[in-house]
Coordinates of C-alpha atoms in Angstrom, one line a residue:
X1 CA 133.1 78.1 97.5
X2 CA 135.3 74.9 96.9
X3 CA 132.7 72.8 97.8
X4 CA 129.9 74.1 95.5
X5 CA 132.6 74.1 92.6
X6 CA 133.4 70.5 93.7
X7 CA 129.2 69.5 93.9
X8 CA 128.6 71.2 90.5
X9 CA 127.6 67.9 88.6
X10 CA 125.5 68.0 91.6
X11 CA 124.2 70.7 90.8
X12 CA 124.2 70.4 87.0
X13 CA 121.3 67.3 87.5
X14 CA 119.7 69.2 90.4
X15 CA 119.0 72.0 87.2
X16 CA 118.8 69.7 84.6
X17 CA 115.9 67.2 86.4
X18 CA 114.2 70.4 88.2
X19 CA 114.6 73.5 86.0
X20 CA 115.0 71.9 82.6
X21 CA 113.1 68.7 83.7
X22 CA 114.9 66.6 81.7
X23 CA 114.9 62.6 82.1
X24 CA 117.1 61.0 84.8
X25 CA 119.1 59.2 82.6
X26 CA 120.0 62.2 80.5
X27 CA 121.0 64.0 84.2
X28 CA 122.9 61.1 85.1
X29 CA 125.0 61.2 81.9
X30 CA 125.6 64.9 82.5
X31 CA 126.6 64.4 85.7
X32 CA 129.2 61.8 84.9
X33 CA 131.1 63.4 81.4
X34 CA 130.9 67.0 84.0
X35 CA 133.2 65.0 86.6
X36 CA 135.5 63.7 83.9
X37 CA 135.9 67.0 82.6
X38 CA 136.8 68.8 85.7
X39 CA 138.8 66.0 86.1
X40 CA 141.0 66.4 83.8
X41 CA 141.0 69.7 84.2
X42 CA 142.6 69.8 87.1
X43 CA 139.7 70.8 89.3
X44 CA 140.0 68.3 91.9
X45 CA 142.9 65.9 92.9
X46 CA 145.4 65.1 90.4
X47 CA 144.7 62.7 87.4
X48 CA 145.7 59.0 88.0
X49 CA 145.0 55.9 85.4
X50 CA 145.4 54.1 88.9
X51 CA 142.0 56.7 90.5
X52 CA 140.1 55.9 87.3
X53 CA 140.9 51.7 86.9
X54 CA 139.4 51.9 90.9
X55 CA 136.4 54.1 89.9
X56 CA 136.1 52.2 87.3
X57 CA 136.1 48.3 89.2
X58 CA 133.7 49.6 92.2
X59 CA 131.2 51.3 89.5
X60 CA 131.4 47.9 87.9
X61 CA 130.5 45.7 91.2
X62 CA 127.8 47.8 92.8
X63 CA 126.2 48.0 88.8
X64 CA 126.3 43.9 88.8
X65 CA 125.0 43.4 92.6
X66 CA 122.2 46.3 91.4
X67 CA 121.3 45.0 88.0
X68 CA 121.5 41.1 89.6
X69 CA 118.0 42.1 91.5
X70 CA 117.0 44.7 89.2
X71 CA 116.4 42.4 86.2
X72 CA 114.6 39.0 87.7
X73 CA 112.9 41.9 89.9
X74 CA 111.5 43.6 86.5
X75 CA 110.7 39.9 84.7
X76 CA 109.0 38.6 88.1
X77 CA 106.5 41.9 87.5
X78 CA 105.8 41.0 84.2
X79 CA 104.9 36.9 85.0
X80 CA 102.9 38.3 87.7
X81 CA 101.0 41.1 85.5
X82 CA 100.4 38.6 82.8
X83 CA 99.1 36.3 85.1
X84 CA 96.8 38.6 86.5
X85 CA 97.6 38.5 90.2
X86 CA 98.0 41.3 91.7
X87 CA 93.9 41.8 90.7
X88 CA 93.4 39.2 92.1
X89 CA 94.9 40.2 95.4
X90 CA 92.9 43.3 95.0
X91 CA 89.7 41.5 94.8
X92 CA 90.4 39.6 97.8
X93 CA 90.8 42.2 99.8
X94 CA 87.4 43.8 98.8
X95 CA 85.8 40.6 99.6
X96 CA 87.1 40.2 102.9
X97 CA 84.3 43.5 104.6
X98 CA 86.9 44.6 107.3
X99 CA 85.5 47.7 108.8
X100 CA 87.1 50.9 107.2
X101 CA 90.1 51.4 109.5
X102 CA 91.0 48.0 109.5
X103 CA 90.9 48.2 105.1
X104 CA 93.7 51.4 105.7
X105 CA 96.0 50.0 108.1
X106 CA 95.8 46.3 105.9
X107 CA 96.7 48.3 102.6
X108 CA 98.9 51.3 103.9
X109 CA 101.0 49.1 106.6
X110 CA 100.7 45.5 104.8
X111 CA 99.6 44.6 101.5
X112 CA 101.2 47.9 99.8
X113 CA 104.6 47.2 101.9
X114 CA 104.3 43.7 101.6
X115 CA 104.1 43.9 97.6
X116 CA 106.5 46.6 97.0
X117 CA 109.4 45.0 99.5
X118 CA 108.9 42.0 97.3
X119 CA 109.1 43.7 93.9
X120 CA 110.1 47.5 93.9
X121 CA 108.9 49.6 90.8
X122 CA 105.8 50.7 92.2
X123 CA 104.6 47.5 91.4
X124 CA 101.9 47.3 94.5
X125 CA 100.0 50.3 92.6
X126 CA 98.8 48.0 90.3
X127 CA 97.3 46.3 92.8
X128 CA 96.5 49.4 95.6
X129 CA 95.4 51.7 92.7
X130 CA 92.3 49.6 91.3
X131 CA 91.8 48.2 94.9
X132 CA 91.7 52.3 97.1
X133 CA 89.0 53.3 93.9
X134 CA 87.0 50.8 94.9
X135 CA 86.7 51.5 98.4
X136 CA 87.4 55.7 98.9
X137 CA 86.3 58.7 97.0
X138 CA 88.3 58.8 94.1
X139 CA 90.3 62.1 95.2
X140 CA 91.0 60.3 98.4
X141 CA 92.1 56.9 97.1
X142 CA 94.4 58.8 94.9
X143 CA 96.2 60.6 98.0
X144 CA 96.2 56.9 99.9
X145 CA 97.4 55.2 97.1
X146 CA 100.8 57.9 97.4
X147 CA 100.6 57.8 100.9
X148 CA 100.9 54.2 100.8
X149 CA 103.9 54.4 98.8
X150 CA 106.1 57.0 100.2
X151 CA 105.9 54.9 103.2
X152 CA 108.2 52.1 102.8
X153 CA 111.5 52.4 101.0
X154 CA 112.6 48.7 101.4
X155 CA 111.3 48.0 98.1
X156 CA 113.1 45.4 95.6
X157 CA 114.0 43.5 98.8
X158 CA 116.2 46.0 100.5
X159 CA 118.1 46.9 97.7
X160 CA 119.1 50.1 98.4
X161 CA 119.9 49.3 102.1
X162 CA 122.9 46.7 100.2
X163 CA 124.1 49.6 98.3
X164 CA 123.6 52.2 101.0
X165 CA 125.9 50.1 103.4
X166 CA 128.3 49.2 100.4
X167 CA 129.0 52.7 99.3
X168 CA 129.3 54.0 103.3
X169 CA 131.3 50.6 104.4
X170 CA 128.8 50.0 107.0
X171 CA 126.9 47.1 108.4
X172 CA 123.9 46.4 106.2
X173 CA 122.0 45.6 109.1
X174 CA 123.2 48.0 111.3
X175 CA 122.5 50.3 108.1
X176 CA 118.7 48.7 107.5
X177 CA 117.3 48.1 111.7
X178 CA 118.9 51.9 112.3
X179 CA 116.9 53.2 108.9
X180 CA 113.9 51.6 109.9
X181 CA 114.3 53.7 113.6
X182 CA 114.6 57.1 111.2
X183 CA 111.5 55.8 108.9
X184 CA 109.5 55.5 112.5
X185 CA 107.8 58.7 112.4
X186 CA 107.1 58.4 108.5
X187 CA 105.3 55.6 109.0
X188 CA 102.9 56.7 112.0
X189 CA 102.9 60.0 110.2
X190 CA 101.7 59.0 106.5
X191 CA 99.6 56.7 107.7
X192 CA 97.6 58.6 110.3
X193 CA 97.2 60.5 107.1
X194 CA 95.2 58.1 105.6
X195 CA 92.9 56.9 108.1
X196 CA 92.1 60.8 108.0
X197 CA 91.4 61.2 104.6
X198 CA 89.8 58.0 104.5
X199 CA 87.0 59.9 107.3
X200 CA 87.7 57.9 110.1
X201 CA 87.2 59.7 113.7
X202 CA 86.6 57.2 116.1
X203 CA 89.0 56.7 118.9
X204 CA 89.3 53.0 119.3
X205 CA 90.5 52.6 115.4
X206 CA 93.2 55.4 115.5
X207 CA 94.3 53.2 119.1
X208 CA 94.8 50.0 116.9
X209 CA 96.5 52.1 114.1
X210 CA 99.2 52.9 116.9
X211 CA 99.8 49.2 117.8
X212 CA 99.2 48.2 114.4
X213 CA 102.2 50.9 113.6
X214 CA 104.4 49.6 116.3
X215 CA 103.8 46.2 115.8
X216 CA 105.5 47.0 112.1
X217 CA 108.4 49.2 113.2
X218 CA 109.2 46.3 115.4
X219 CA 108.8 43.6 113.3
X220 CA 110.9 45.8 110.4
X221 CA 113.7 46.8 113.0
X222 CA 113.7 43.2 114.8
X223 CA 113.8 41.5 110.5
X224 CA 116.6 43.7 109.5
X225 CA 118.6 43.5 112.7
X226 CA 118.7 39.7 112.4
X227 CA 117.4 38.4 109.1
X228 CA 118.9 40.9 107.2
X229 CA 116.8 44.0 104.4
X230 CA 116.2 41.1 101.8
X231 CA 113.3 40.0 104.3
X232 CA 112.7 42.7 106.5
X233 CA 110.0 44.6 104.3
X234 CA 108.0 41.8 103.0
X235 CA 108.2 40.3 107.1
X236 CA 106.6 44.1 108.7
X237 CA 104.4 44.0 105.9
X238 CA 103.0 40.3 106.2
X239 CA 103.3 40.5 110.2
X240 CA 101.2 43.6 110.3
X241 CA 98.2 42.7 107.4
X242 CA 98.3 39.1 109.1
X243 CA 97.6 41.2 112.5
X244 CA 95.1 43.6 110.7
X245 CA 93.1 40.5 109.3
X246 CA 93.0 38.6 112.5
X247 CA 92.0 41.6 114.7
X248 CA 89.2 42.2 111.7
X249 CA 88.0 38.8 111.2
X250 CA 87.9 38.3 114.7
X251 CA 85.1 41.6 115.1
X252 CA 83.7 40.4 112.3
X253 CA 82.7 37.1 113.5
X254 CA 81.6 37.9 117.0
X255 CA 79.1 39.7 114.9
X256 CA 78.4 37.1 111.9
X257 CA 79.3 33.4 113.6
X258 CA 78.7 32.4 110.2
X259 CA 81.0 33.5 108.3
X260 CA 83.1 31.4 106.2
X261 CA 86.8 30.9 106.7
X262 CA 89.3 33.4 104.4
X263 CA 91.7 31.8 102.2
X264 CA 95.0 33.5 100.4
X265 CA 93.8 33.6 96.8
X266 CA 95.2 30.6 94.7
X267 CA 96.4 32.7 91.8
X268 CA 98.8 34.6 94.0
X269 CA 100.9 31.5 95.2
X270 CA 104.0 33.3 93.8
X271 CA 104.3 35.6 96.1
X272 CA 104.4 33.1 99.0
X273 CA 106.7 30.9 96.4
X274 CA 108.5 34.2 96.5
X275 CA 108.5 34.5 100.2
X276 CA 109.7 30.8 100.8
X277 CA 112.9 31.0 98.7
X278 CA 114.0 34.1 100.1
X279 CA 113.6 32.4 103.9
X280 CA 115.2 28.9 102.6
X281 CA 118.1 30.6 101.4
X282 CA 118.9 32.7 103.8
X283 CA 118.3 29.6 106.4
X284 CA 121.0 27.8 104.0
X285 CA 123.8 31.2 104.2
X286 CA 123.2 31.2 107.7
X287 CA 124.2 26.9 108.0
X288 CA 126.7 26.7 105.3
X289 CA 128.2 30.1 104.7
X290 CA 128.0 28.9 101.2
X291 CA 128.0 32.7 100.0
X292 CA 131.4 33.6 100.7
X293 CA 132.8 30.6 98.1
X294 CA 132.2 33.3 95.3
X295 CA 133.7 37.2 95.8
X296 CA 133.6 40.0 93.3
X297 CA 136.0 42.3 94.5
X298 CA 136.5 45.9 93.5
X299 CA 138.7 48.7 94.9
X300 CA 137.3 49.7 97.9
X301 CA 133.7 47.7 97.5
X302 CA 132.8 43.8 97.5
X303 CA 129.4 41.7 96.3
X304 CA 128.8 38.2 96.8
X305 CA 126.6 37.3 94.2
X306 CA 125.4 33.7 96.2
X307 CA 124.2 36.1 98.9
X308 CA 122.0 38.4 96.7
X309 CA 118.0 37.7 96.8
X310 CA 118.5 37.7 92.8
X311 CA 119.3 34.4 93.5
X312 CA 115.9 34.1 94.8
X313 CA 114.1 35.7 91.8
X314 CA 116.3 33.8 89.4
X315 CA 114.8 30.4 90.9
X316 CA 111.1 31.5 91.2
X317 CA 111.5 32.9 87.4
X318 CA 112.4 29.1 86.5
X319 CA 109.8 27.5 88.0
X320 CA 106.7 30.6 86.6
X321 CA 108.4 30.0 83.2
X322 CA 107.9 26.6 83.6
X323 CA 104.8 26.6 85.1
X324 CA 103.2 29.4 82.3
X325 CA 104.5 27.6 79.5
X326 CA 101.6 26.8 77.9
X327 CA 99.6 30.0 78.3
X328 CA 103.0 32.1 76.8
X329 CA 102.3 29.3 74.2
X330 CA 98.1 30.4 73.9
X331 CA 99.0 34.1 74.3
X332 CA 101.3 34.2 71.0
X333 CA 100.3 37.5 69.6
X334 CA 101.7 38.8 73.2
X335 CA 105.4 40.8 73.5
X336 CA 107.8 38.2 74.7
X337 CA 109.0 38.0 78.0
X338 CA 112.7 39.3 77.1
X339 CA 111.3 41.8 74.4
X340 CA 109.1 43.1 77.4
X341 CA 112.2 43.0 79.7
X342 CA 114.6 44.8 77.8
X343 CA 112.2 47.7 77.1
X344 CA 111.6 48.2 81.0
X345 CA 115.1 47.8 82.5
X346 CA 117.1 49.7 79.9
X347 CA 116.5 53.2 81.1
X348 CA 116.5 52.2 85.2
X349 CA 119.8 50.1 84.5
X350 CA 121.3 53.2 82.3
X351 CA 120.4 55.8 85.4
X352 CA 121.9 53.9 87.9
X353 CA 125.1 52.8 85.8
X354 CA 125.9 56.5 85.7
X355 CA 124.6 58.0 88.5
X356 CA 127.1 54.9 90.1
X357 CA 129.9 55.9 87.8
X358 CA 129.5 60.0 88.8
X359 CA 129.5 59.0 92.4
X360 CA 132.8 56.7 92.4
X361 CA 134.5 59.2 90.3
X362 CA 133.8 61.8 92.4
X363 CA 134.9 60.2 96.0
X364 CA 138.2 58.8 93.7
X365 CA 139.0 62.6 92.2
X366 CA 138.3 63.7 96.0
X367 CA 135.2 66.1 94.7
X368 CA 133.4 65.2 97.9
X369 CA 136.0 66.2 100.6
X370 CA 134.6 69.5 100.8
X371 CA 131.3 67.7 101.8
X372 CA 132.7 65.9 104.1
X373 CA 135.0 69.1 106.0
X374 CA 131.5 70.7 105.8
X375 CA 129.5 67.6 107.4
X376 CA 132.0 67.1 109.7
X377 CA 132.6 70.9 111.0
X378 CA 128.6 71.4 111.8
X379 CA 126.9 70.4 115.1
X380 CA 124.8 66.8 115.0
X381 CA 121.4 68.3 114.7
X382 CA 122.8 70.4 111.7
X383 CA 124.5 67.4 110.0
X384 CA 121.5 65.4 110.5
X385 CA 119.0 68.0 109.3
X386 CA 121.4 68.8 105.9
X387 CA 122.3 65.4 105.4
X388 CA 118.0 64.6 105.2
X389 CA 117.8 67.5 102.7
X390 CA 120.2 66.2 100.8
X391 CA 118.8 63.1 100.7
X392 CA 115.8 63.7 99.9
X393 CA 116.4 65.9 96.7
X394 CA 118.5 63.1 95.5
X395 CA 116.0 60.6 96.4
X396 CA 113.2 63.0 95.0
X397 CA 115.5 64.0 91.2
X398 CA 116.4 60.6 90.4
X399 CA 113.1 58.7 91.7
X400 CA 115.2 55.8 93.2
X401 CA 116.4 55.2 96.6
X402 CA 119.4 53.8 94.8
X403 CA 120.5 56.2 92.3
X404 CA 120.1 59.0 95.3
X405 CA 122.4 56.5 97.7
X406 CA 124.6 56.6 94.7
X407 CA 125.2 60.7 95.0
X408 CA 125.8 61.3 98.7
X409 CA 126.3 58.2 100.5
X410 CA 130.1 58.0 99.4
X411 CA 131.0 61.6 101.1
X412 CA 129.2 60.0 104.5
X413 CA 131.7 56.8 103.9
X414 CA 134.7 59.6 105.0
X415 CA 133.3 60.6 108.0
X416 CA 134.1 59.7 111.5
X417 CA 132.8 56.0 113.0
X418 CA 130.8 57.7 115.7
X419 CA 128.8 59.7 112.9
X420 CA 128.5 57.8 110.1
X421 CA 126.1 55.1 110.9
X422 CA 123.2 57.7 112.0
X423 CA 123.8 59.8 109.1
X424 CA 123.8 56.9 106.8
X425 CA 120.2 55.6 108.0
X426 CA 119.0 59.2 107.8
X427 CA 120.5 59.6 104.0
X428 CA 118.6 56.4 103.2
X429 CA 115.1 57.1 104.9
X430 CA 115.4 60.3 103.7
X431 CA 116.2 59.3 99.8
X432 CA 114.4 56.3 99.9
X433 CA 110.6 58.2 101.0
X434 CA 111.3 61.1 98.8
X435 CA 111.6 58.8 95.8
X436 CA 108.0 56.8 96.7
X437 CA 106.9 60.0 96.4
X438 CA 108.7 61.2 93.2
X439 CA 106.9 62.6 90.1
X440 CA 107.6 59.1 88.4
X441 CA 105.7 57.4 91.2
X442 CA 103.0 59.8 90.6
X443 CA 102.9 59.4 86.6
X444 CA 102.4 55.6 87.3
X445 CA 99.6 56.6 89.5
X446 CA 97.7 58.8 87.4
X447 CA 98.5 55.9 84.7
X448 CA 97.0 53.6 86.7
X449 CA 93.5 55.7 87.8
X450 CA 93.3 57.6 84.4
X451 CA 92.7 60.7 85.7
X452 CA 92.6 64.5 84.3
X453 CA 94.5 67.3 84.0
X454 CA 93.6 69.2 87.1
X455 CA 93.9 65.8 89.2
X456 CA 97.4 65.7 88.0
X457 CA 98.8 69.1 88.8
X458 CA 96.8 68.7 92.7
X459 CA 98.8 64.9 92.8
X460 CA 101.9 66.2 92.2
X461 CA 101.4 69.4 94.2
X462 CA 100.6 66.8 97.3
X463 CA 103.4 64.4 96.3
X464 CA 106.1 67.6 96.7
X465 CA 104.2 68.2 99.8
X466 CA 104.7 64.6 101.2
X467 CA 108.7 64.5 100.3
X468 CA 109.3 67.6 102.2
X469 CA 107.1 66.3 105.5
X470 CA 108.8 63.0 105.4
X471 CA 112.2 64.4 104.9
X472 CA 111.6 66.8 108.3
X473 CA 110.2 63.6 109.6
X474 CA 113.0 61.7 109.0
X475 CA 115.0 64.2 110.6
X476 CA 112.7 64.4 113.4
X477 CA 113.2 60.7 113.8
X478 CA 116.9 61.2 113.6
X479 CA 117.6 63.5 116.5
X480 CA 115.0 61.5 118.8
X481 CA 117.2 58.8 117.9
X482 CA 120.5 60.8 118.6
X483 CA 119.1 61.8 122.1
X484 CA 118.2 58.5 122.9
X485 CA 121.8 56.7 122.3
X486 CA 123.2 59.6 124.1

């Protein structure tokens, strides 16, 4: 009974997104005036100017290492919307004839991943959306195009994997390659999905989606094991749609000598310009260690700013304003860059900040020792099964892997070594796949394909119906995992 009286502003945005459906940001704020409250009130551990000046300094360093990729992440997709690239990626792809398997495991396992590790925000709808109409029946594209997305929660360059292993004090690689284990069966599992629904039967293509979908887990556990989450999406996704077009091509041409050579469209050389930085800057922390010359410290959490990719994004915003000066110039009547900016990242920046602020007051007032006693008191498989709910519906309310980190990864921080890494990667699988597939990723969707009334009640009927697969996935994946390391 302790416990649920200590998770009420839990509870309180569980009702408010859910029951009352009510924005996140508006949750979030509830959330974090309830915990003040009770407090205050007495409810928890005693009130201490020291407790609040601590919640106070980590809130404020895991907002500035969010909101330092958040915001070049948000301008990079508006150069790149302007600019028109992403249909021009789209258009590529329909040029290039790969039979139809070989068009689902490219999107699905490596252009959607590939764009959304790079940019977060749904931003490779824009570019699957338009692209899955074109090739499937529109009820099907729809269902691939969410598929594709609830797939891979290493968006905004591993993002929430930094946060994840910030709030749990943890390893953010041990945190990201031992994610991308729990994420395994999701993977196989959403995207067997679409090669069904995209009507293909024949053995030898569902084969070559299986060493299509290892050669990604691989490639993602294998990136974020040694390069780190900042590279480990967009390197699975690039790996695999690399593979995918050589295995295609290759068909193709035993069958058409002729054929011409395939060439990365020009327009989309910032994604590669994208790619490069990220790769040349992590090859320069790895040489000089230059990242640890600057250290913002908080209470219990740290951020090194020279380490973020932000850093990338801030240098690759540079050179496209640069580079689009003249066309910003031609394309006057257009809303500036920072007008644009500052109308998209206000209400993601405002969510986090207090979803951040209820979850550092809440492990500082000691609301989230009862979680812990309970976490801690249960068998594995139990832990592991409750923890994946829980992650989920956080992941699923607040439509960011981040902002449902933010909740519960702060009560796994207090549990025993032995425990806490697994439970970690499961509460970050878990929340990061039930967001992809969150009613705000669906809205963007049905933006996107301008679809009807009775398509949008049967996208979000299949979008619930995907969170709650993945999340017994994810725990599936979890206590194959447990087994395995004994």
């Amino acid at each position: 009974m302790v416990a649920l009286f200590h998770l009420s502003p839990v509870l309180l945005v569980t009702a408010m997104l859910v029951v009352l459906r009510r924005p996140p940001v508006h949750a979030a704020i509830a959330g974090s005036l309830l915990v003040v409250v009770l407090w205050l009130a007495g409810a928890a551990d005693a009130w201490h100017l020291g407790s609040m000046v601590a919640a106070a300094k980590d809130t404020a360093v895991l907002f500035a290492s969010t909101a330092f990729v958040i915001v070049p992440g948000l301008a990079f997709v508006i150069y790149i919307e302007r600019l028109g690239i992403n249909l021009a990626v789209s258009q590529w792809v329909r040029s290039l004839g790969l039979r139809r398997g070989d068009q689902v495991a490219f999107i699905v396992l490596g252009l959607a991943p590939l764009l959304e590790a790079m940019t977060g925000f749904g931003v490779s709808l824009i570019a699957t959306v338009p692209l899955l109409l074109s090739l499937f029946e529109r009820k099907v594209a729809l269902r691939m195009a969410l598929a594709g997305m609830a797939i891979m929660p290493w968006g905004t360059l591993g993002l929430a994997s930094v946060i994840g292993a910030s709030l749990a004090h943890l390893d953010v690689t041990a945190l990201a390659s031992t994610s991308a284990l729990t994420s395994a069966p999701v993977f196989l599992a959403l995207s067997a999905m679409s090669l069904f629904l995209a009507g293909v039967r024949e053995p030898r293509q569902w084969t070559a989606l299986g060493a299509f979908w290892l050669l990604f887990v691989g490639v993602l556990y294998g990136a974020s094991r040694w390069l780190g989450p900042e590279v480990a999406g967009v390197a699975a996704g690039l790996v695999t749609a690399a593979a995918v077009l050589c295995a295609g091509l290759w068909r193709l041409h035993r069958s058409d000598g002729e054929r011409s050579a395939v060439q990365w469209p020009r327009q989309a050389w910032p994604y590669l310009a994208l790619i490069v930085c990220i790769v040349a800057l992590k090859t320069l922390w790895t040489l000089t260690a230059w990242q640890d010359l600057w250290v913002v410290q908080g209470a219990q959490v740290s951020w090194k700013p020279l380490a973020s990719p932000g850093l990338a994004l801030l240098l690759l915003l540079v050179w496209l304003g640069v580079h689009t000066r003249d066309s910003q110039r031609r394309a006057a009547s257009d809303v500036s860059v920072p007008a644009a900016l500052a109308a998209r990242a206000k209400r993601p920046l405002l969510t986090i900040f207090f979803f951040l602020a209820m979850s550092q007051m809440m492990v500082k007032a000691g609301f989230l020792a009862g979680l812990m006693q309970l976490l801690a008191g249960l068998s594995p498989a139990a832990a592991t099964s409750l923890v994946a709910l829980l992650g989920a519906l956080s992941g699923y309310m607040t439509g960011s892997n981040v902002g449902g980190n933010a909740i519960f990864m702060p009560a796994i921080a207090m549990l025993p070594e032995p425990s806490r890494l697994l439970l970690a990667a499961v509460q970050n699988s878990a929340a990061g796949h039930a967001a992809l597939g969150s009613l705000s990723i669906v809205m963007l969707i049905l933006g996107l394909a301008k679809t009807q009334a009775t398509e949008e009640s049967e996208l979000v009927r299949f979008g619930f119906a995907l969170a709650c697969l993945n999340t017994a996935l994810v725990a599936l994946g979890a206590a194959l995992l447990s087994g395995w390391l004994g």
